[in-house]
Coordinates of C-alpha atoms and ligand atoms in Angstrom, one line a residue:
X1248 CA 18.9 -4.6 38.6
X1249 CA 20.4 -1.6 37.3
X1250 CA 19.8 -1.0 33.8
X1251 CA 23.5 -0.2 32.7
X1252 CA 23.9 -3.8 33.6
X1253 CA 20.9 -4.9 31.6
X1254 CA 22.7 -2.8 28.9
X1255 CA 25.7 -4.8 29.8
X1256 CA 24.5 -8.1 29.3
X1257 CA 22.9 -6.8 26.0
X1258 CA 26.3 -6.4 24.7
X1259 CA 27.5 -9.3 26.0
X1260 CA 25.2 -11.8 24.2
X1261 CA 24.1 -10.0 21.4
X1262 CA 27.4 -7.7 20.0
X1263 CA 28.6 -11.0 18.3
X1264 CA 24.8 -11.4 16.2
X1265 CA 24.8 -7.7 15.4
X1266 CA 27.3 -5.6 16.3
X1267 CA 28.1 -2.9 19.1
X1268 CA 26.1 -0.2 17.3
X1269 CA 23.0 -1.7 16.0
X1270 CA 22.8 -3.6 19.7
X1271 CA 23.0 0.4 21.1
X1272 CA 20.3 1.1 18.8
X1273 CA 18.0 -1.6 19.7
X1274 CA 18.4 -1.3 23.3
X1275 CA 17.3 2.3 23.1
X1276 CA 14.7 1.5 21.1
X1277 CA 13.3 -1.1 23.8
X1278 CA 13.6 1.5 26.4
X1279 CA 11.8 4.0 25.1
X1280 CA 9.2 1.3 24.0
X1281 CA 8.7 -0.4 27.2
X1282 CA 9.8 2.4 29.9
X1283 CA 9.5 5.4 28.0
X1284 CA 12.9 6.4 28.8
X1285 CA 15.1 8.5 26.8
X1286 CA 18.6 7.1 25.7
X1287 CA 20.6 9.8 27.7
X1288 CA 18.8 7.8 30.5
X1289 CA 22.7 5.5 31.1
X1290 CA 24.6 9.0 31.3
X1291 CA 22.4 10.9 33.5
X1292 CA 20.9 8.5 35.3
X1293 CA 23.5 5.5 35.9
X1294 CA 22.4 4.2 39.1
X1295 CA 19.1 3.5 37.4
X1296 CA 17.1 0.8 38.9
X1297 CA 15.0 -1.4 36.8
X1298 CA 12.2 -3.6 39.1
X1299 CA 11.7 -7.1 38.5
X1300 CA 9.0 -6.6 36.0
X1301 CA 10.1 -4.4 33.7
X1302 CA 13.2 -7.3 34.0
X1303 CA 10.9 -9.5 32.9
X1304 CA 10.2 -7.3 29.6
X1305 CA 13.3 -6.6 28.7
X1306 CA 15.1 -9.9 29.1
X1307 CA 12.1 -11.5 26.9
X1308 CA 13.0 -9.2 24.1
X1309 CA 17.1 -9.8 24.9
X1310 CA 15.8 -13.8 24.0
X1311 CA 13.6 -12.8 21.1
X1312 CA 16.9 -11.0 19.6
X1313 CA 19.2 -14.0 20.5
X1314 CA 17.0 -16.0 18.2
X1315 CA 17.3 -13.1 15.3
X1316 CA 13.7 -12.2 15.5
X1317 CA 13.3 -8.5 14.0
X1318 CA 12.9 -5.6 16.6
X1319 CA 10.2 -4.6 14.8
X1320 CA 8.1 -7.7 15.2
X1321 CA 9.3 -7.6 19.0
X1322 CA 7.5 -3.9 19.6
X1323 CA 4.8 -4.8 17.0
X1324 CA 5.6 -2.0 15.5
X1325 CA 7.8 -0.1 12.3
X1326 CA 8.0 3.5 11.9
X1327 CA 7.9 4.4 8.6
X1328 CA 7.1 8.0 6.8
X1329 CA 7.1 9.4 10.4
X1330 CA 4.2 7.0 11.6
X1331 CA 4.1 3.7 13.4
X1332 CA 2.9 1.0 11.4
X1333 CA 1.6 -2.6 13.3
X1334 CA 3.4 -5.3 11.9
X1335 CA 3.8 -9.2 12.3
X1336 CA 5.0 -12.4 10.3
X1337 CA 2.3 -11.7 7.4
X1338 CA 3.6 -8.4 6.6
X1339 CA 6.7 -7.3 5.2
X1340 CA 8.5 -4.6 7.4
X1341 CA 8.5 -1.4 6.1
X1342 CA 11.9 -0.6 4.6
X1343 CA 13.7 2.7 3.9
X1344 CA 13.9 2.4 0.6
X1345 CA 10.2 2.2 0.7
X1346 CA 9.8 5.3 1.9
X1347 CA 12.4 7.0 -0.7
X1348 CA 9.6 5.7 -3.4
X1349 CA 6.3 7.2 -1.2
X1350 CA 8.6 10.5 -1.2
X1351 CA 9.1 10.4 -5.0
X1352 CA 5.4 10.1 -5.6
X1353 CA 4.7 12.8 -2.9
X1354 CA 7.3 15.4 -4.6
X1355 CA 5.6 14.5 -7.9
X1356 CA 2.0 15.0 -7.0
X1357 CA 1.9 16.7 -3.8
X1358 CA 0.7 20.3 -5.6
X1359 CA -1.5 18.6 -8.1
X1360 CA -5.2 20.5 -7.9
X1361 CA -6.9 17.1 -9.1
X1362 CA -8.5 14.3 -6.7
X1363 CA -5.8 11.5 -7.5
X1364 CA -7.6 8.0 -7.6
X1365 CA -4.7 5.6 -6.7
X1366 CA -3.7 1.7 -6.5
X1367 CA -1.3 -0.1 -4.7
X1368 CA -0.3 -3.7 -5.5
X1369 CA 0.5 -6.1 -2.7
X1370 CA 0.0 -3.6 -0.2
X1371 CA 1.3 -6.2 2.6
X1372 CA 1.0 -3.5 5.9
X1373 CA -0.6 -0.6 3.9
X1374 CA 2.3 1.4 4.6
X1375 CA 2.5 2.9 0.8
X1376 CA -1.3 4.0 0.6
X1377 CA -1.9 5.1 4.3
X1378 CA 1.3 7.4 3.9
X1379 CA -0.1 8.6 1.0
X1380 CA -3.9 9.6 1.7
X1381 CA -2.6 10.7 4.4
X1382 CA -0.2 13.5 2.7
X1383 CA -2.4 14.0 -0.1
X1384 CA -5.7 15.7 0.4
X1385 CA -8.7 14.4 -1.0
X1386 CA -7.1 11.2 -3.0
X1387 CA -9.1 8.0 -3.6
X1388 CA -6.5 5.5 -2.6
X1389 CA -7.1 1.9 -3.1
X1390 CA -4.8 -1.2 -1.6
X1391 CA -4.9 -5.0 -3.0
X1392 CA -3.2 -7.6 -1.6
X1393 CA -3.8 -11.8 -1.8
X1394 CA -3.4 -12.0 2.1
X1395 CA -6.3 -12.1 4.2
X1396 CA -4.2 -11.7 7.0
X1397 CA -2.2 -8.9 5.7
X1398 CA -4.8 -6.9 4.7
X1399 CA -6.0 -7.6 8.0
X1400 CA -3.1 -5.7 9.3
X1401 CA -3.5 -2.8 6.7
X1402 CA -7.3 -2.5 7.8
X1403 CA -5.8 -2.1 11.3
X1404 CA -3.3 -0.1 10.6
X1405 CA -5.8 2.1 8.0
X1406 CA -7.6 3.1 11.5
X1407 CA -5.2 3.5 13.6
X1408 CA -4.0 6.3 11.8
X1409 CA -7.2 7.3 10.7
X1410 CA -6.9 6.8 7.0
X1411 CA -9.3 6.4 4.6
X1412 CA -7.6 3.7 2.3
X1413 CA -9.9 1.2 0.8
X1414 CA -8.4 -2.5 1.2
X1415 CA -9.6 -5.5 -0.9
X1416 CA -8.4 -8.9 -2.1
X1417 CA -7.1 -9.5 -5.5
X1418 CA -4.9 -11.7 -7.3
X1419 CA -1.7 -9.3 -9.1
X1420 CA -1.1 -12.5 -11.3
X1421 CA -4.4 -13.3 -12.2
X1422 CA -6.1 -9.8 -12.6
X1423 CA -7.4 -10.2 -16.0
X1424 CA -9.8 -13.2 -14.3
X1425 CA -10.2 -11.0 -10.9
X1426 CA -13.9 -9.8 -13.0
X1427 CA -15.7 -9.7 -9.9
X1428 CA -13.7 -6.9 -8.1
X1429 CA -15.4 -3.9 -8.7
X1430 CA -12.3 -2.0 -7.5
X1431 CA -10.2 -2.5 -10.0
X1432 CA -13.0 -1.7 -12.8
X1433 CA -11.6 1.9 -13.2
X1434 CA -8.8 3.7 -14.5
X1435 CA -6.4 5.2 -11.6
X1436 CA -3.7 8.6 -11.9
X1437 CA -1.2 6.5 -9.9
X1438 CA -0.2 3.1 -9.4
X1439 CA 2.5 1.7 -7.7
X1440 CA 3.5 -1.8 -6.3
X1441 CA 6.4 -3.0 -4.5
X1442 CA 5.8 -6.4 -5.2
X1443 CA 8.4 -10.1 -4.4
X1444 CA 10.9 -9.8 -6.4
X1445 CA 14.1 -11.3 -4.6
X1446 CA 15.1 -14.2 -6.2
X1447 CA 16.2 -17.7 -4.7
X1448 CA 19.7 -17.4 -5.5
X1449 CA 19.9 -14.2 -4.0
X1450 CA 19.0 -15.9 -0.5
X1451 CA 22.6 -16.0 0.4
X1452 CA 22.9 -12.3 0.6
X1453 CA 20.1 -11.8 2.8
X1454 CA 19.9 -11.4 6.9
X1455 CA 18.6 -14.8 8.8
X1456 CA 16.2 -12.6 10.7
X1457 CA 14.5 -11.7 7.0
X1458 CA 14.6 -15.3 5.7
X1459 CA 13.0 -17.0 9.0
X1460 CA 10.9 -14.1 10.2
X1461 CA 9.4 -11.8 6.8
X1462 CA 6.6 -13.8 4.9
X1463 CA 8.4 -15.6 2.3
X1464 CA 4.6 -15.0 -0.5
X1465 CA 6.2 -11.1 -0.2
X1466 CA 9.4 -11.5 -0.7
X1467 CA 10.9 -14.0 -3.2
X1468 CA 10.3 -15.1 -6.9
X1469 CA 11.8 -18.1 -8.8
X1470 CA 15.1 -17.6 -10.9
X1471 CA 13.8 -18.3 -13.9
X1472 CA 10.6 -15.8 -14.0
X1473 CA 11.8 -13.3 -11.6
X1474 CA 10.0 -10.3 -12.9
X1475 CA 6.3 -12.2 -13.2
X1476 CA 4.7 -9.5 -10.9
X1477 CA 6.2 -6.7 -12.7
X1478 CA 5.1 -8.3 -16.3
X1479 CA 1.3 -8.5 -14.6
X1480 CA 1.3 -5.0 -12.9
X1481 CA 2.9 -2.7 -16.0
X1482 CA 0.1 -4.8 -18.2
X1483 CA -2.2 -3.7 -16.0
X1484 CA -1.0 -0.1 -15.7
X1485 CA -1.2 -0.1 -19.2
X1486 CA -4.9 -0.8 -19.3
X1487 CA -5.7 1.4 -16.3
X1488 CA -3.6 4.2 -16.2
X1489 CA -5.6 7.6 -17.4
X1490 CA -3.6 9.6 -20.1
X1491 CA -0.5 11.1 -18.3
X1492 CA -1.0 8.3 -15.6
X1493 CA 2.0 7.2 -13.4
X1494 CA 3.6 3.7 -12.8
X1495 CA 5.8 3.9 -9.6
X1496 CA 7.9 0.3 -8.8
X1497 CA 9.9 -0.4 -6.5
X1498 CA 12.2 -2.9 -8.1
X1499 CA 15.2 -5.6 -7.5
X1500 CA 18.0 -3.7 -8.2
X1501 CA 20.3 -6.5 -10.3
X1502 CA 17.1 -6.2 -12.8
X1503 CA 16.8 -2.2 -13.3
X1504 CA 17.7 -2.9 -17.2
X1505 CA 14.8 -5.7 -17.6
X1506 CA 12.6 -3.9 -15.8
X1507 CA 12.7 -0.3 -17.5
X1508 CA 12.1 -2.9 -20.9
X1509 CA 8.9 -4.2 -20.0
X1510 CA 7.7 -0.5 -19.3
X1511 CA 8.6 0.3 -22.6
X1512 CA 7.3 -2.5 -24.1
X1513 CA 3.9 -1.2 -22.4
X1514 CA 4.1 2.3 -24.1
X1515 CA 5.4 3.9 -21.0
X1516 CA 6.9 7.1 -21.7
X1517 CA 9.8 9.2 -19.7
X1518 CA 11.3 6.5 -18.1
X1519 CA 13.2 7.0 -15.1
X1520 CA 15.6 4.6 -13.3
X1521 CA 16.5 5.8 -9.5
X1522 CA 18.7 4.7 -7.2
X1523 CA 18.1 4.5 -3.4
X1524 CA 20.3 5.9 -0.8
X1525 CA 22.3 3.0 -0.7
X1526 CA 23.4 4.0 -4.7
X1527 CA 21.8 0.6 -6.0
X1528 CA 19.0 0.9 -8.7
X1529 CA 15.7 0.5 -6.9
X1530 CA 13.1 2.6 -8.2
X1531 CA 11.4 3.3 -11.8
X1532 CA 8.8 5.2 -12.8
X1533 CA 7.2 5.4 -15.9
X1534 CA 4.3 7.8 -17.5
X1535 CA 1.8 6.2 -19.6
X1536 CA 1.3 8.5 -22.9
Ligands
LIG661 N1 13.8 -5.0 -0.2 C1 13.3 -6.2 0.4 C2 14.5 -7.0 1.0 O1 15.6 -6.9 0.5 C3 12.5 -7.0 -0.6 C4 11.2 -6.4 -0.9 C5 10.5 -7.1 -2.0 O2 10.7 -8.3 -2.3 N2 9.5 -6.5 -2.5 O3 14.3 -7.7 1.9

């Protein structure tokens, strides 16, 4: 079959889910993925042939779309601070905004003579602390997250890049019990989380292939307590932060306000609110004094 009909049919069956543009987007993305073939491939190329088995491929993935499952669980993969992570249904994909908070920490620290020892909590796929020892030289970065099987993934994805992250599993809500890990017996230069905070009644505003396919323990918290994680991490900050130490949050962005108080509650210091590139609040980061 030629593959400007496969392209085509795309369109045809998925244009109504997505829309022409992001449909473009992921079929390009599937042939480079699969075929290796750059987009240009359609204009230069149109009497491309496609044999039955790279059919076979791409038709699977046109079905796994039709149900709203994410591209990036179709490849396995998500590319995020210019690396590919693995991801599956126990990880949260890596999001943009994400990577506007790794780049904030980066700016911040990136000439700083000192070995940084830092934490990040609920690492899900590792992608904050692999990006990180991996643009910082000669940081001890640490990673906790309650999920075996996500940390499975960050171990995986910790060598496949050949980081030197060390994982472990720990509670965030319960880390004044968590005695036992020796990790988190020490005081850190940076910590960051990007913990669940979506709340239940903001379900309505998110995309099907978030609610069915992205691992639910990651992502939401109840109305009433919605900033429980952030209460647990900034006391914990608090504790383990050396003088001059920095908290880095990603946050929900309705609760910038209620956020920035519990820092100060804490005895952070310079406070700063940041929005992502979409304007909404979605970052904070306060120095301990
Ligand atoms: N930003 C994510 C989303 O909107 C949520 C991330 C989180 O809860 N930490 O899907």
């Amino acid at each position: 079959m030629l593959l400007r009909e496969i392209n085509n049919i795309y369109h045809s069956e998925l244009d109504v889910i997505y829309g022409k543009e992001e449909v473009n987007s992921f079929f390009y993305l599937l042939i480079e993925h699969y075929f290796d073939l750059e987009r240009f491939v359609l204009v230069i190329q149109p009497e491309l042939v496609i044999d039955k088995e790279q059919e076979t491929v791409i038709f699977q993935a046109l079905s796994e779309l039709k149900l709203e499952k994410p591209i990036q669980h179709i490849i396995g993969t998500a590319y995020f601070m210019d690396l590919d992570f693995k991801v599956n249904g126990y990880v949260l994909i890596p999001r943009p905004e994400t990577e506007e908070l790794v780049r904030w920490i980066l700016d911040d620290h990136k000439n700083t003579a000192k070995a940084l020892t830092i934490l990040d909590m609920g690492t899900g796929s590792g992608c904050i602390p692999i990006s990180l020892d991996k643009n910082l030289t000669d940081a001890k970065v640490f990673g906790l997250d309650i999920s075996t099987d996500a940390l499975k993934v960050a171990e995986e994805n910790n060598g496949l890049h050949g980081a030197n992250v060390k994982f472990f599993k720990a509670d965030m809500l319960s880390l004044n019990t968590e005695t036992s890990v020796k990790e988190l017996d020490q005081k850190f230069d940076i910590i960051i989380s990007n913990p669940p905070y979506v709340r239940e009644l903001e379900k309505a505003e998110m995309q099907n292939n978030v609610i069915d396919h992205e691992p639910s323990l990651a992502l939401f918290v109840p109305d009433e307590d919605p900033l429980k994680f952030y209460s647990s991490v900034v006391n914990f900050a608090a504790e383990h932060l050396n003088e001059k130490g920095c908290l880095y949050l990603e946050i929900n962005q309705y609760l910038g306000k209620e956020t920035k108080q519990l820092l100060e509650k804490s005895n952070f210091k310079t406070i700063e609110l940041r929005k992502d590139m979409f304007g909404n609040d979605r970052m904070i980061k306060g120095i301990i004094k």
